[in-house]
Amino acid sequence: MTDPATGIQFSSRIEDREIAGVGVRKKGPIKIYAVGMYVPDAVKEAVSDMSKSSKDAMNALRENAKSSNATFLLKMNFKVGAEKMASAIAESVAPRHSGSETEISDFKSMIANGISGAAKKGTTFQFDCSEDGLKVTVDGKDQGVVPSAGLAQAFCDVYLDDKAVSPALRKSCVENLCSKK
């Protein structure tokens, strides 16, 4: 699947999860990164018979993703400094997270520690969300896990709630997963 805004391609699977949709994160006119969301079959099945135009479909996708093993793969399209990138992602998660601030700071450190100087075009960030917590991988290198299901759910909300940072991802997921118009 290819993000139409950036032309960045995503593989069809990551382990046991299949791509649900793709989108772009913009800051003004700048396309910072493309994002792909990968979900297990159970999430696909939960929304497959729903209408693409139904608000219930988006809510079902969000809730099922938060209670399963969803993966978000970010692929950089624009160079951003390590600290700025780590801060931006952590600051998107923080207001959606009701747990400890230490979890947010640990998460931010894992991102920053994985970046060498700057997140250049082509740098990848993989965030695996599960009941065990939020696993961070940068350019294929494991950076650790913050053992907080709440943090993982808050990360899902960054991309799936009504104030999502990539509305295009939400739309793409519903278009691809829901069978009814």
GROMACS .gro file of N, CA and C in nm:
model
  543
    1MET      N    1   0.085  -0.117   0.000
    1MET     CA    2   0.000   0.000   0.000
    1MET      C    3   0.090   0.124   0.000
    2THR      N    4   0.051   0.225  -0.074
    2THR     CA    5   0.130   0.347  -0.087
    2THR      C    6   0.053   0.468  -0.035
    3ASP      N    7   0.119   0.551   0.044
    3ASP     CA    8   0.057   0.675   0.089
    3ASP      C    9   0.053   0.770  -0.030
    4PRO      N   10  -0.065   0.814  -0.072
    4PRO     CA   11  -0.075   0.898  -0.190
    4PRO      C   12  -0.010   1.036  -0.175
    5ALA      N   13  -0.004   1.088  -0.054
    5ALA     CA   14   0.052   1.222  -0.034
    5ALA      C   15   0.204   1.226  -0.045
    6THR      N   16   0.271   1.118  -0.005
    6THR     CA   17   0.418   1.116  -0.003
    6THR      C   18   0.479   1.020  -0.104
    7GLY      N   19   0.398   0.924  -0.151
    7GLY     CA   20   0.451   0.820  -0.239
    7GLY      C   21   0.528   0.712  -0.165
    8ILE      N   22   0.526   0.717  -0.032
    8ILE     CA   23   0.598   0.619   0.050
    8ILE      C   24   0.518   0.489   0.055
    9GLN      N   25   0.589   0.377   0.031
    9GLN     CA   26   0.525   0.247   0.027
    9GLN      C   27   0.536   0.174   0.161
   10PHE      N   28   0.434   0.092   0.188
   10PHE     CA   29   0.430   0.011   0.309
   10PHE      C   30   0.406  -0.134   0.269
   11SER      N   31   0.474  -0.226   0.339
   11SER     CA   32   0.453  -0.368   0.312
   11SER      C   33   0.312  -0.408   0.358
   12SER      N   34   0.265  -0.521   0.308
   12SER     CA   35   0.128  -0.563   0.339
   12SER      C   36   0.115  -0.622   0.480
   13ARG      N   37   0.227  -0.669   0.537
   13ARG     CA   38   0.221  -0.731   0.670
   13ARG      C   39   0.342  -0.696   0.755
   14ILE      N   40   0.321  -0.695   0.884
   14ILE     CA   41   0.428  -0.695   0.985
   14ILE      C   42   0.391  -0.808   1.080
   15GLU      N   43   0.469  -0.914   1.079
   15GLU     CA   44   0.444  -1.033   1.160
   15GLU      C   45   0.301  -1.083   1.133
   16ASP      N   46   0.217  -1.093   1.238
   16ASP     CA   47   0.082  -1.147   1.220
   16ASP      C   48  -0.023  -1.038   1.193
   17ARG      N   49   0.024  -0.918   1.166
   17ARG     CA   50  -0.068  -0.806   1.143
   17ARG      C   51  -0.065  -0.762   0.997
   18GLU      N   52  -0.183  -0.724   0.948
   18GLU     CA   53  -0.198  -0.681   0.809
   18GLU      C   54  -0.223  -0.531   0.804
   19ILE      N   55  -0.177  -0.468   0.697
   19ILE     CA   56  -0.195  -0.323   0.685
   19ILE      C   57  -0.344  -0.290   0.677
   20ALA      N   58  -0.383  -0.192   0.756
   20ALA     CA   59  -0.523  -0.148   0.759
   20ALA      C   60  -0.541  -0.020   0.678
   21GLY      N   61  -0.438   0.065   0.679
   21GLY     CA   62  -0.447   0.191   0.607
   21GLY      C   63  -0.318   0.270   0.620
   22VAL      N   64  -0.309   0.377   0.541
   22VAL     CA   65  -0.192   0.465   0.543
   22VAL      C   66  -0.239   0.610   0.542
   23GLY      N   67  -0.151   0.697   0.587
   23GLY     CA   68  -0.182   0.840   0.588
   23GLY      C   69  -0.056   0.921   0.602
   24VAL      N   70  -0.072   1.050   0.613
   24VAL     CA   71   0.042   1.141   0.624
   24VAL      C   72   0.023   1.231   0.745
   25ARG      N   73   0.134   1.266   0.809
   25ARG     CA   74   0.135   1.365   0.917
   25ARG      C   75   0.193   1.492   0.859
   26LYS      N   76   0.111   1.596   0.859
   26LYS     CA   77   0.155   1.724   0.805
   26LYS      C   78   0.170   1.825   0.917
   27LYS      N   79   0.259   1.919   0.897
   27LYS     CA   80   0.271   2.035   0.983
   27LYS      C   81   0.268   2.153   0.886
   28GLY      N   82   0.154   2.219   0.876
   28GLY     CA   83   0.137   2.320   0.772
   28GLY      C   84   0.143   2.250   0.637
   29PRO      N   85   0.219   2.305   0.543
   29PRO     CA   86   0.229   2.240   0.411
   29PRO      C   87   0.332   2.127   0.405
   30ILE      N   88   0.409   2.108   0.512
   30ILE     CA   89   0.518   2.011   0.512
   30ILE      C   90   0.466   1.872   0.549
   31LYS      N   91   0.498   1.776   0.465
   31LYS     CA   92   0.461   1.636   0.489
   31LYS      C   93   0.575   1.572   0.568
   32ILE      N   94   0.558   1.563   0.700
   32ILE     CA   95   0.665   1.518   0.790
   32ILE      C   96   0.692   1.368   0.774
   33TYR      N   97   0.587   1.287   0.783
   33TYR     CA   98   0.606   1.142   0.768
   33TYR      C   99   0.477   1.077   0.718
   34ALA      N  100   0.493   0.958   0.664
   34ALA     CA  101   0.379   0.874   0.629
   34ALA      C  102   0.365   0.773   0.741
   35VAL      N  103   0.242   0.729   0.764
   35VAL     CA  104   0.217   0.633   0.871
   35VAL      C  105   0.128   0.521   0.818
   36GLY      N  106   0.163   0.398   0.854
   36GLY     CA  107   0.080   0.283   0.822
   36GLY      C  108   0.037   0.217   0.951
   37MET      N  109  -0.087   0.172   0.954
   37MET     CA  110  -0.139   0.102   1.071
   37MET      C  111  -0.161  -0.044   1.035
   38TYR      N  112  -0.111  -0.133   1.120
   38TYR     CA  113  -0.121  -0.277   1.101
   38TYR      C  114  -0.202  -0.337   1.215
   39VAL      N  115  -0.297  -0.425   1.181
   39VAL     CA  116  -0.384  -0.484   1.282
   39VAL      C  117  -0.398  -0.634   1.261
   40PRO      N  118  -0.428  -0.709   1.369
   40PRO     CA  119  -0.453  -0.852   1.354
   40PRO      C  120  -0.591  -0.874   1.290
   41ASP      N  121  -0.614  -0.998   1.246
   41ASP     CA  122  -0.740  -1.032   1.179
   41ASP      C  123  -0.862  -0.998   1.264
   42ALA      N  124  -0.854  -1.013   1.394
   42ALA     CA  125  -0.970  -0.987   1.481
   42ALA      C  126  -1.021  -0.843   1.466
   43VAL      N  127  -0.930  -0.749   1.449
   43VAL     CA  128  -0.971  -0.609   1.432
   43VAL      C  129  -1.041  -0.592   1.298
   44LYS      N  130  -0.984  -0.651   1.194
   44LYS     CA  131  -1.045  -0.644   1.061
   44LYS      C  132  -1.186  -0.704   1.063
   45GLU      N  133  -1.200  -0.818   1.127
   45GLU     CA  134  -1.330  -0.887   1.133
   45GLU      C  135  -1.433  -0.805   1.210
   46ALA      N  136  -1.390  -0.732   1.311
   46ALA     CA  137  -1.482  -0.654   1.394
   46ALA      C  138  -1.548  -0.540   1.316
   47VAL      N  139  -1.482  -0.490   1.214
   47VAL     CA  140  -1.537  -0.375   1.140
   47VAL      C  141  -1.574  -0.407   0.996
   48SER      N  142  -1.545  -0.528   0.950
   48SER     CA  143  -1.561  -0.560   0.808
   48SER      C  144  -1.704  -0.545   0.756
   49ASP      N  145  -1.805  -0.573   0.838
   49ASP     CA  146  -1.944  -0.563   0.792
   49ASP      C  147  -2.007  -0.427   0.820
   50MET      N  148  -1.926  -0.332   0.862
   50MET     CA  149  -1.980  -0.199   0.895
   50MET      C  150  -1.975  -0.107   0.773
   51SER      N  151  -2.057  -0.004   0.778
   51SER     CA  152  -2.061   0.096   0.671
   51SER      C  153  -1.942   0.190   0.682
   52LYS      N  154  -1.882   0.220   0.567
   52LYS     CA  155  -1.767   0.312   0.563
   52LYS      C  156  -1.805   0.452   0.612
   53SER      N  157  -1.931   0.487   0.596
   53SER     CA  158  -1.976   0.622   0.634
   53SER      C  159  -2.025   0.630   0.779
   54SER      N  160  -2.026   0.519   0.848
   54SER     CA  161  -2.076   0.514   0.985
   54SER      C  162  -1.969   0.558   1.086
   55LYS      N  163  -2.011   0.645   1.177
   55LYS     CA  164  -1.920   0.684   1.286
   55LYS      C  165  -1.890   0.563   1.374
   56ASP      N  166  -1.984   0.468   1.378
   56ASP     CA  167  -1.965   0.346   1.456
   56ASP      C  168  -1.844   0.267   1.407
   57ALA      N  169  -1.818   0.272   1.277
   57ALA     CA  170  -1.704   0.199   1.220
   57ALA      C  171  -1.573   0.253   1.277
   58MET      N  172  -1.560   0.386   1.281
   58MET     CA  173  -1.437   0.446   1.335
   58MET      C  174  -1.424   0.414   1.483
   59ASN      N  175  -1.534   0.422   1.557
   59ASN     CA  176  -1.530   0.391   1.700
   59ASN      C  177  -1.493   0.244   1.724
   60ALA      N  178  -1.551   0.155   1.643
   60ALA     CA  179  -1.520   0.012   1.657
   60ALA      C  180  -1.373  -0.015   1.623
   61LEU      N  181  -1.323   0.049   1.517
   61LEU     CA  182  -1.183   0.033   1.481
   61LEU      C  183  -1.094   0.080   1.596
   62ARG      N  184  -1.123   0.195   1.649
   62ARG     CA  185  -1.043   0.252   1.758
   62ARG      C  186  -1.043   0.161   1.880
   63GLU      N  187  -1.160   0.119   1.924
   63GLU     CA  188  -1.169   0.036   2.044
   63GLU      C  189  -1.104  -0.101   2.025
   64ASN      N  190  -1.126  -0.162   1.907
   64ASN     CA  191  -1.065  -0.293   1.881
   64ASN      C  192  -0.914  -0.283   1.867
   65ALA      N  193  -0.865  -0.177   1.806
   65ALA     CA  194  -0.720  -0.157   1.793
   65ALA      C  195  -0.657  -0.140   1.931
   66LYS      N  196  -0.724  -0.066   2.018
   66LYS     CA  197  -0.672  -0.040   2.152
   66LYS      C  198  -0.668  -0.166   2.238
   67SER      N  199  -0.754  -0.265   2.207
   67SER     CA  200  -0.758  -0.386   2.288
   67SER      C  201  -0.687  -0.504   2.220
   68SER      N  202  -0.617  -0.476   2.111
   68SER     CA  203  -0.545  -0.583   2.040
   68SER      C  204  -0.397  -0.546   2.030
   69ASN      N  205  -0.329  -0.608   1.936
   69ASN     CA  206  -0.189  -0.576   1.911
   69ASN      C  207  -0.179  -0.496   1.781
   70ALA      N  208  -0.195  -0.366   1.791
   70ALA     CA  209  -0.187  -0.279   1.674
   70ALA      C  210  -0.044  -0.225   1.662
   71THR      N  211   0.000  -0.208   1.539
   71THR     CA  212   0.133  -0.153   1.512
   71THR      C  213   0.118  -0.031   1.423
   72PHE      N  214   0.194   0.072   1.456
   72PHE     CA  215   0.199   0.192   1.374
   72PHE      C  216   0.343   0.206   1.325
   73LEU      N  217   0.358   0.214   1.192
   73LEU     CA  218   0.490   0.229   1.131
   73LEU      C  219   0.498   0.367   1.069
   74LEU      N  220   0.592   0.449   1.120
   74LEU     CA  221   0.613   0.583   1.068
   74LEU      C  222   0.737   0.582   0.982
   75LYS      N  223   0.727   0.642   0.863
   75LYS     CA  224   0.841   0.653   0.772
   75LYS      C  225   0.861   0.801   0.740
   76MET      N  226   0.978   0.850   0.779
   76MET     CA  227   1.005   0.993   0.765
   76MET      C  228   1.012   1.036   0.617
   77ASN      N  229   0.956   1.152   0.591
   77ASN     CA  230   0.957   1.213   0.459
   77ASN      C  231   1.034   1.345   0.461
   78PHE      N  232   1.067   1.394   0.582
   78PHE     CA  233   1.127   1.526   0.601
   78PHE      C  234   1.220   1.517   0.720
   79LYS      N  235   1.337   1.577   0.712
   79LYS     CA  236   1.436   1.570   0.820
   79LYS      C  237   1.391   1.652   0.941
   80VAL      N  238   1.396   1.588   1.059
   80VAL     CA  239   1.360   1.652   1.186
   80VAL      C  240   1.464   1.611   1.289
   81GLY      N  241   1.509   1.706   1.370
   81GLY     CA  242   1.607   1.677   1.475
   81GLY      C  243   1.554   1.572   1.573
   82ALA      N  244   1.646   1.497   1.632
   82ALA     CA  245   1.610   1.387   1.723
   82ALA      C  246   1.522   1.435   1.838
   83GLU      N  247   1.565   1.538   1.907
   83GLU     CA  248   1.491   1.587   2.024
   83GLU      C  249   1.354   1.641   1.984
   84LYS      N  250   1.350   1.712   1.871
   84LYS     CA  251   1.223   1.769   1.824
   84LYS      C  252   1.124   1.658   1.786
   85MET      N  253   1.173   1.555   1.720
   85MET     CA  254   1.087   1.445   1.679
   85MET      C  255   1.035   1.369   1.801
   86ALA      N  256   1.126   1.337   1.893
   86ALA     CA  257   1.087   1.265   2.015
   86ALA      C  258   0.986   1.347   2.095
   87SER      N  259   1.011   1.476   2.107
   87SER     CA  260   0.920   1.564   2.182
   87SER      C  261   0.783   1.572   2.116
   88ALA      N  262   0.781   1.585   1.984
   88ALA     CA  263   0.655   1.598   1.913
   88ALA      C  264   0.567   1.475   1.932
   89ILE      N  265   0.627   1.357   1.922
   89ILE     CA  266   0.549   1.234   1.939
   89ILE      C  267   0.502   1.222   2.084
   90ALA      N  268   0.593   1.245   2.179
   90ALA     CA  269   0.557   1.235   2.321
   90ALA      C  270   0.449   1.336   2.358
   91GLU      N  271   0.458   1.457   2.303
   91GLU     CA  272   0.359   1.562   2.333
   91GLU      C  273   0.223   1.531   2.272
   92SER      N  274   0.219   1.450   2.168
   92SER     CA  275   0.090   1.407   2.112
   92SER      C  276   0.024   1.302   2.201
   93VAL      N  277   0.105   1.221   2.264
   93VAL     CA  278   0.054   1.113   2.349
   93VAL      C  279   0.014   1.166   2.488
   94ALA      N  280   0.091   1.257   2.543
   94ALA     CA  281   0.073   1.301   2.683
   94ALA      C  282  -0.070   1.342   2.720
   95PRO      N  283  -0.138   1.427   2.643
   95PRO     CA  284  -0.273   1.466   2.686
   95PRO      C  285  -0.376   1.353   2.677
   96ARG      N  286  -0.343   1.248   2.608
   96ARG     CA  287  -0.434   1.133   2.593
   96ARG      C  288  -0.405   1.025   2.699
   97HIS      N  289  -0.299   1.046   2.777
   97HIS     CA  290  -0.253   0.946   2.873
   97HIS      C  291  -0.282   0.993   3.016
   98SER      N  292  -0.346   0.907   3.093
   98SER     CA  293  -0.380   0.945   3.230
   98SER      C  294  -0.285   0.884   3.333
   99GLY      N  295  -0.185   0.810   3.286
   99GLY     CA  296  -0.090   0.746   3.376
   99GLY      C  297   0.024   0.837   3.417
  100SER      N  298   0.130   0.776   3.461
  100SER     CA  299   0.247   0.845   3.513
  100SER      C  300   0.322   0.926   3.406
  101GLU      N  301   0.368   1.043   3.446
  101GLU     CA  302   0.450   1.125   3.356
  101GLU      C  303   0.583   1.055   3.326
  102THR      N  304   0.628   0.969   3.417
  102THR     CA  305   0.751   0.894   3.396
  102THR      C  306   0.738   0.805   3.273
  103GLU      N  307   0.620   0.750   3.250
  103GLU     CA  308   0.598   0.666   3.131
  103GLU      C  309   0.617   0.747   3.004
  104ILE      N  310   0.569   0.871   3.003
  104ILE     CA  311   0.585   0.959   2.887
  104ILE      C  312   0.733   0.993   2.868
  105SER      N  313   0.803   1.024   2.977
  105SER     CA  314   0.945   1.061   2.964
  105SER      C  315   1.030   0.941   2.921
  106ASP      N  316   0.996   0.822   2.970
  106ASP     CA  317   1.068   0.701   2.927
  106ASP      C  318   1.045   0.677   2.777
  107PHE      N  319   0.921   0.693   2.736
  107PHE     CA  320   0.884   0.676   2.595
  107PHE      C  321   0.962   0.776   2.507
  108LYS      N  322   0.964   0.900   2.548
  108LYS     CA  323   1.035   1.004   2.473
  108LYS      C  324   1.185   0.972   2.464
  109SER      N  325   1.243   0.926   2.572
  109SER     CA  326   1.385   0.890   2.573
  109SER      C  327   1.416   0.776   2.478
  110MET      N  328   1.327   0.677   2.473
  110MET     CA  329   1.348   0.563   2.383
  110MET      C  330   1.351   0.610   2.237
  111ILE      N  331   1.262   0.700   2.203
  111ILE     CA  332   1.258   0.753   2.066
  111ILE      C  333   1.387   0.830   2.038
  112ALA      N  334   1.419   0.924   2.126
  112ALA     CA  335   1.538   1.009   2.106
  112ALA      C  336   1.666   0.926   2.100
  113ASN      N  337   1.677   0.826   2.186
  113ASN     CA  338   1.799   0.743   2.189
  113ASN      C  339   1.816   0.661   2.062
  114GLY      N  340   1.707   0.635   1.992
  114GLY     CA  341   1.715   0.556   1.870
  114GLY      C  342   1.754   0.637   1.747
  115ILE      N  343   1.749   0.769   1.760
  115ILE     CA  344   1.778   0.856   1.646
  115ILE      C  345   1.922   0.907   1.658
  116SER      N  346   1.996   0.895   1.550
  116SER     CA  347   2.133   0.944   1.548
  116SER      C  348   2.134   1.084   1.487
  117GLY      N  349   2.131   1.187   1.572
  117GLY     CA  350   2.136   1.326   1.525
  117GLY      C  351   2.001   1.378   1.478
  118ALA      N  352   1.949   1.320   1.370
  118ALA     CA  353   1.821   1.365   1.317
  118ALA      C  354   1.748   1.248   1.253
  119ALA      N  355   1.617   1.259   1.252
  119ALA     CA  356   1.534   1.161   1.181
  119ALA      C  357   1.529   1.209   1.036
  120LYS      N  358   1.610   1.146   0.954
  120LYS     CA  359   1.621   1.186   0.813
  120LYS      C  360   1.514   1.115   0.730
  121LYS      N  361   1.496   1.163   0.607
  121LYS     CA  362   1.403   1.097   0.517
  121LYS      C  363   1.442   0.949   0.509
  122GLY      N  364   1.344   0.861   0.529
  122GLY     CA  365   1.370   0.717   0.526
  122GLY      C  366   1.382   0.654   0.665
  123THR      N  367   1.404   0.734   0.769
  123THR     CA  368   1.408   0.681   0.905
  123THR      C  369   1.272   0.619   0.938
  124THR      N  370   1.273   0.504   1.005
  124THR     CA  371   1.147   0.440   1.042
  124THR      C  372   1.133   0.430   1.193
  125PHE      N  373   1.009   0.445   1.236
  125PHE     CA  374   0.972   0.428   1.377
  125PHE      C  375   0.859   0.327   1.380
  126GLN      N  376   0.875   0.222   1.457
  126GLN     CA  377   0.769   0.123   1.472
  126GLN      C  378   0.723   0.124   1.617
  127PHE      N  379   0.593   0.138   1.635
  127PHE     CA  380   0.534   0.141   1.768
  127PHE      C  381   0.434   0.026   1.777
  128ASP      N  382   0.465  -0.073   1.861
  128ASP     CA  383   0.379  -0.189   1.880
  128ASP      C  384   0.300  -0.169   2.009
  129CYS      N  385   0.169  -0.161   1.996
  129CYS     CA  386   0.080  -0.136   2.109
  129CYS      C  387   0.013  -0.266   2.151
  130SER      N  388   0.022  -0.298   2.280
  130SER     CA  389  -0.039  -0.421   2.331
  130SER      C  390  -0.072  -0.404   2.479
  131GLU      N  391  -0.133  -0.508   2.535
  131GLU     CA  392  -0.162  -0.507   2.679
  131GLU      C  393  -0.033  -0.504   2.761
  132ASP      N  394   0.078  -0.547   2.700
  132ASP     CA  395   0.207  -0.546   2.770
  132ASP      C  396   0.271  -0.408   2.774
  133GLY      N  397   0.224  -0.318   2.688
  133GLY     CA  398   0.279  -0.184   2.685
  133GLY      C  399   0.307  -0.137   2.544
  134LEU      N  400   0.396  -0.041   2.533
  134LEU     CA  401   0.429   0.023   2.406
  134LEU      C  402   0.576  -0.004   2.374
  135LYS      N  403   0.599  -0.082   2.268
  135LYS     CA  404   0.734  -0.116   2.225
  135LYS      C  405   0.778  -0.017   2.118
  136VAL      N  406   0.901   0.032   2.132
  136VAL     CA  407   0.957   0.131   2.040
  136VAL      C  408   1.074   0.069   1.963
  137THR      N  409   1.068   0.080   1.830
  137THR     CA  410   1.176   0.034   1.743
  137THR      C  411   1.209   0.147   1.646
  138VAL      N  412   1.337   0.179   1.635
  138VAL     CA  413   1.381   0.285   1.542
  138VAL      C  414   1.478   0.224   1.443
  139ASP      N  415   1.447   0.239   1.315
  139ASP     CA  416   1.529   0.183   1.207
  139ASP      C  417   1.562   0.035   1.231
  140GLY      N  418   1.463  -0.041   1.277
  140GLY     CA  419   1.479  -0.184   1.298
  140GLY      C  420   1.548  -0.223   1.427
  141LYS      N  421   1.590  -0.125   1.507
  141LYS     CA  422   1.659  -0.154   1.633
  141LYS      C  423   1.564  -0.132   1.751
  142ASP      N  424   1.546  -0.237   1.831
  142ASP     CA  425   1.459  -0.233   1.947
  142ASP      C  426   1.513  -0.132   2.048
  143GLN      N  427   1.427  -0.039   2.091
  143GLN     CA  428   1.468   0.062   2.189
  143GLN      C  429   1.411   0.034   2.328
  144GLY      N  430   1.320  -0.064   2.336
  144GLY     CA  431   1.263  -0.100   2.465
  144GLY      C  432   1.111  -0.095   2.465
  145VAL      N  433   1.055  -0.127   2.581
  145VAL     CA  434   0.911  -0.129   2.601
  145VAL      C  435   0.879  -0.048   2.726
  146VAL      N  436   0.780   0.040   2.715
  146VAL     CA  437   0.726   0.104   2.835
  146VAL      C  438   0.609   0.016   2.877
  147PRO      N  439   0.622  -0.053   2.993
  147PRO     CA  440   0.521  -0.151   3.033
  147PRO      C  441   0.392  -0.086   3.086
  148SER      N  442   0.316  -0.028   2.994
  148SER     CA  443   0.193   0.041   3.031
  148SER      C  444   0.090   0.024   2.920
  149ALA      N  445  -0.015  -0.054   2.948
  149ALA     CA  446  -0.123  -0.071   2.851
  149ALA      C  447  -0.191   0.063   2.826
  150GLY      N  448  -0.201   0.146   2.929
  150GLY     CA  449  -0.262   0.279   2.915
  150GLY      C  450  -0.185   0.367   2.817
  151LEU      N  451  -0.052   0.360   2.821
  151LEU     CA  452   0.029   0.438   2.728
  151LEU      C  453   0.010   0.386   2.586
  152ALA      N  454   0.003   0.255   2.570
  152ALA     CA  455  -0.019   0.197   2.437
  152ALA      C  456  -0.154   0.241   2.382
  153GLN      N  457  -0.257   0.244   2.466
  153GLN     CA  458  -0.390   0.287   2.422
  153GLN      C  459  -0.389   0.436   2.387
  154ALA      N  460  -0.318   0.516   2.464
  154ALA     CA  461  -0.308   0.659   2.434
  154ALA      C  462  -0.237   0.680   2.300
  155PHE      N  463  -0.136   0.598   2.272
  155PHE     CA  464  -0.066   0.608   2.144
  155PHE      C  465  -0.163   0.578   2.029
  156CYS      N  466  -0.245   0.475   2.044
  156CYS     CA  467  -0.346   0.443   1.942
  156CYS      C  468  -0.436   0.564   1.917
  157ASP      N  469  -0.475   0.631   2.025
  157ASP     CA  470  -0.564   0.747   2.012
  157ASP      C  471  -0.500   0.862   1.935
  158VAL      N  472  -0.369   0.873   1.939
  158VAL     CA  473  -0.302   0.978   1.861
  158VAL      C  474  -0.341   0.968   1.713
  159TYR      N  475  -0.360   0.846   1.667
  159TYR     CA  476  -0.393   0.823   1.526
  159TYR      C  477  -0.539   0.791   1.499
  160LEU      N  478  -0.615   0.757   1.604
  160LEU     CA  479  -0.751   0.710   1.581
  160LEU      C  480  -0.862   0.792   1.646
  161ASP      N  481  -0.831   0.884   1.737
  161ASP     CA  482  -0.939   0.960   1.799
  161ASP      C  483  -0.983   1.076   1.709
  162ASP      N  484  -1.081   1.153   1.757
  162ASP     CA  485  -1.138   1.261   1.675
  162ASP      C  486  -1.039   1.374   1.648
  163LYS      N  487  -0.931   1.381   1.724
  163LYS     CA  488  -0.828   1.484   1.703
  163LYS      C  489  -0.700   1.422   1.649
  164ALA      N  490  -0.713   1.314   1.575
  164ALA     CA  491  -0.599   1.238   1.522
  164ALA      C  492  -0.503   1.328   1.444
  165VAL      N  493  -0.373   1.298   1.456
  165VAL     CA  494  -0.271   1.377   1.387
  165VAL      C  495  -0.264   1.346   1.236
  166SER      N  496  -0.329   1.238   1.194
  166SER     CA  497  -0.335   1.203   1.052
  166SER      C  498  -0.478   1.161   1.015
  167PRO      N  499  -0.564   1.259   0.986
  167PRO     CA  500  -0.700   1.225   0.945
  167PRO      C  501  -0.702   1.132   0.823
  168ALA      N  502  -0.602   1.145   0.738
  168ALA     CA  503  -0.594   1.060   0.619
  168ALA      C  504  -0.579   0.913   0.657
  169LEU      N  505  -0.508   0.882   0.766
  169LEU     CA  506  -0.494   0.744   0.811
  169LEU      C  507  -0.628   0.689   0.856
  170ARG      N  508  -0.701   0.766   0.934
  170ARG     CA  509  -0.834   0.722   0.981
  170ARG      C  510  -0.923   0.687   0.862
  171LYS      N  511  -0.926   0.777   0.766
  171LYS     CA  512  -1.010   0.759   0.647
  171LYS      C  513  -0.967   0.634   0.569
  172SER      N  514  -0.837   0.619   0.549
  172SER     CA  515  -0.784   0.505   0.476
  172SER      C  516  -0.820   0.373   0.543
  173CYS      N  517  -0.809   0.367   0.675
  173CYS     CA  518  -0.840   0.244   0.748
  173CYS      C  519  -0.986   0.205   0.730
  174VAL      N  520  -1.076   0.301   0.746
  174VAL     CA  521  -1.219   0.272   0.731
  174VAL      C  522  -1.249   0.230   0.587
  175GLU      N  523  -1.190   0.300   0.491
  175GLU     CA  524  -1.212   0.266   0.349
  175GLU      C  525  -1.166   0.123   0.319
  176ASN      N  526  -1.053   0.084   0.374
  176ASN     CA  527  -0.996  -0.049   0.345
  176ASN      C  528  -1.059  -0.163   0.424
  177LEU      N  529  -1.105  -0.135   0.545
  177LEU     CA  530  -1.153  -0.243   0.632
  177LEU      C  531  -1.304  -0.264   0.628
  178CYS      N  532  -1.380  -0.162   0.599
  178CYS     CA  533  -1.525  -0.173   0.600
  178CYS      C  534  -1.575  -0.208   0.459
  179SER      N  535  -1.665  -0.305   0.452
  179SER     CA  536  -1.708  -0.354   0.320
  179SER      C  537  -1.831  -0.282   0.267
  180LYS      N  538  -1.910  -0.219   0.354
  180LYS     CA  539  -2.032  -0.154   0.308
  180LYS      C  540  -2.009  -0.005   0.284
  181LYS      N  541  -2.073   0.048   0.182
  181LYS     CA  542  -2.058   0.191   0.148
  181LYS      C  543  -2.131   0.281   0.243
   0.00000   0.00000   0.00000
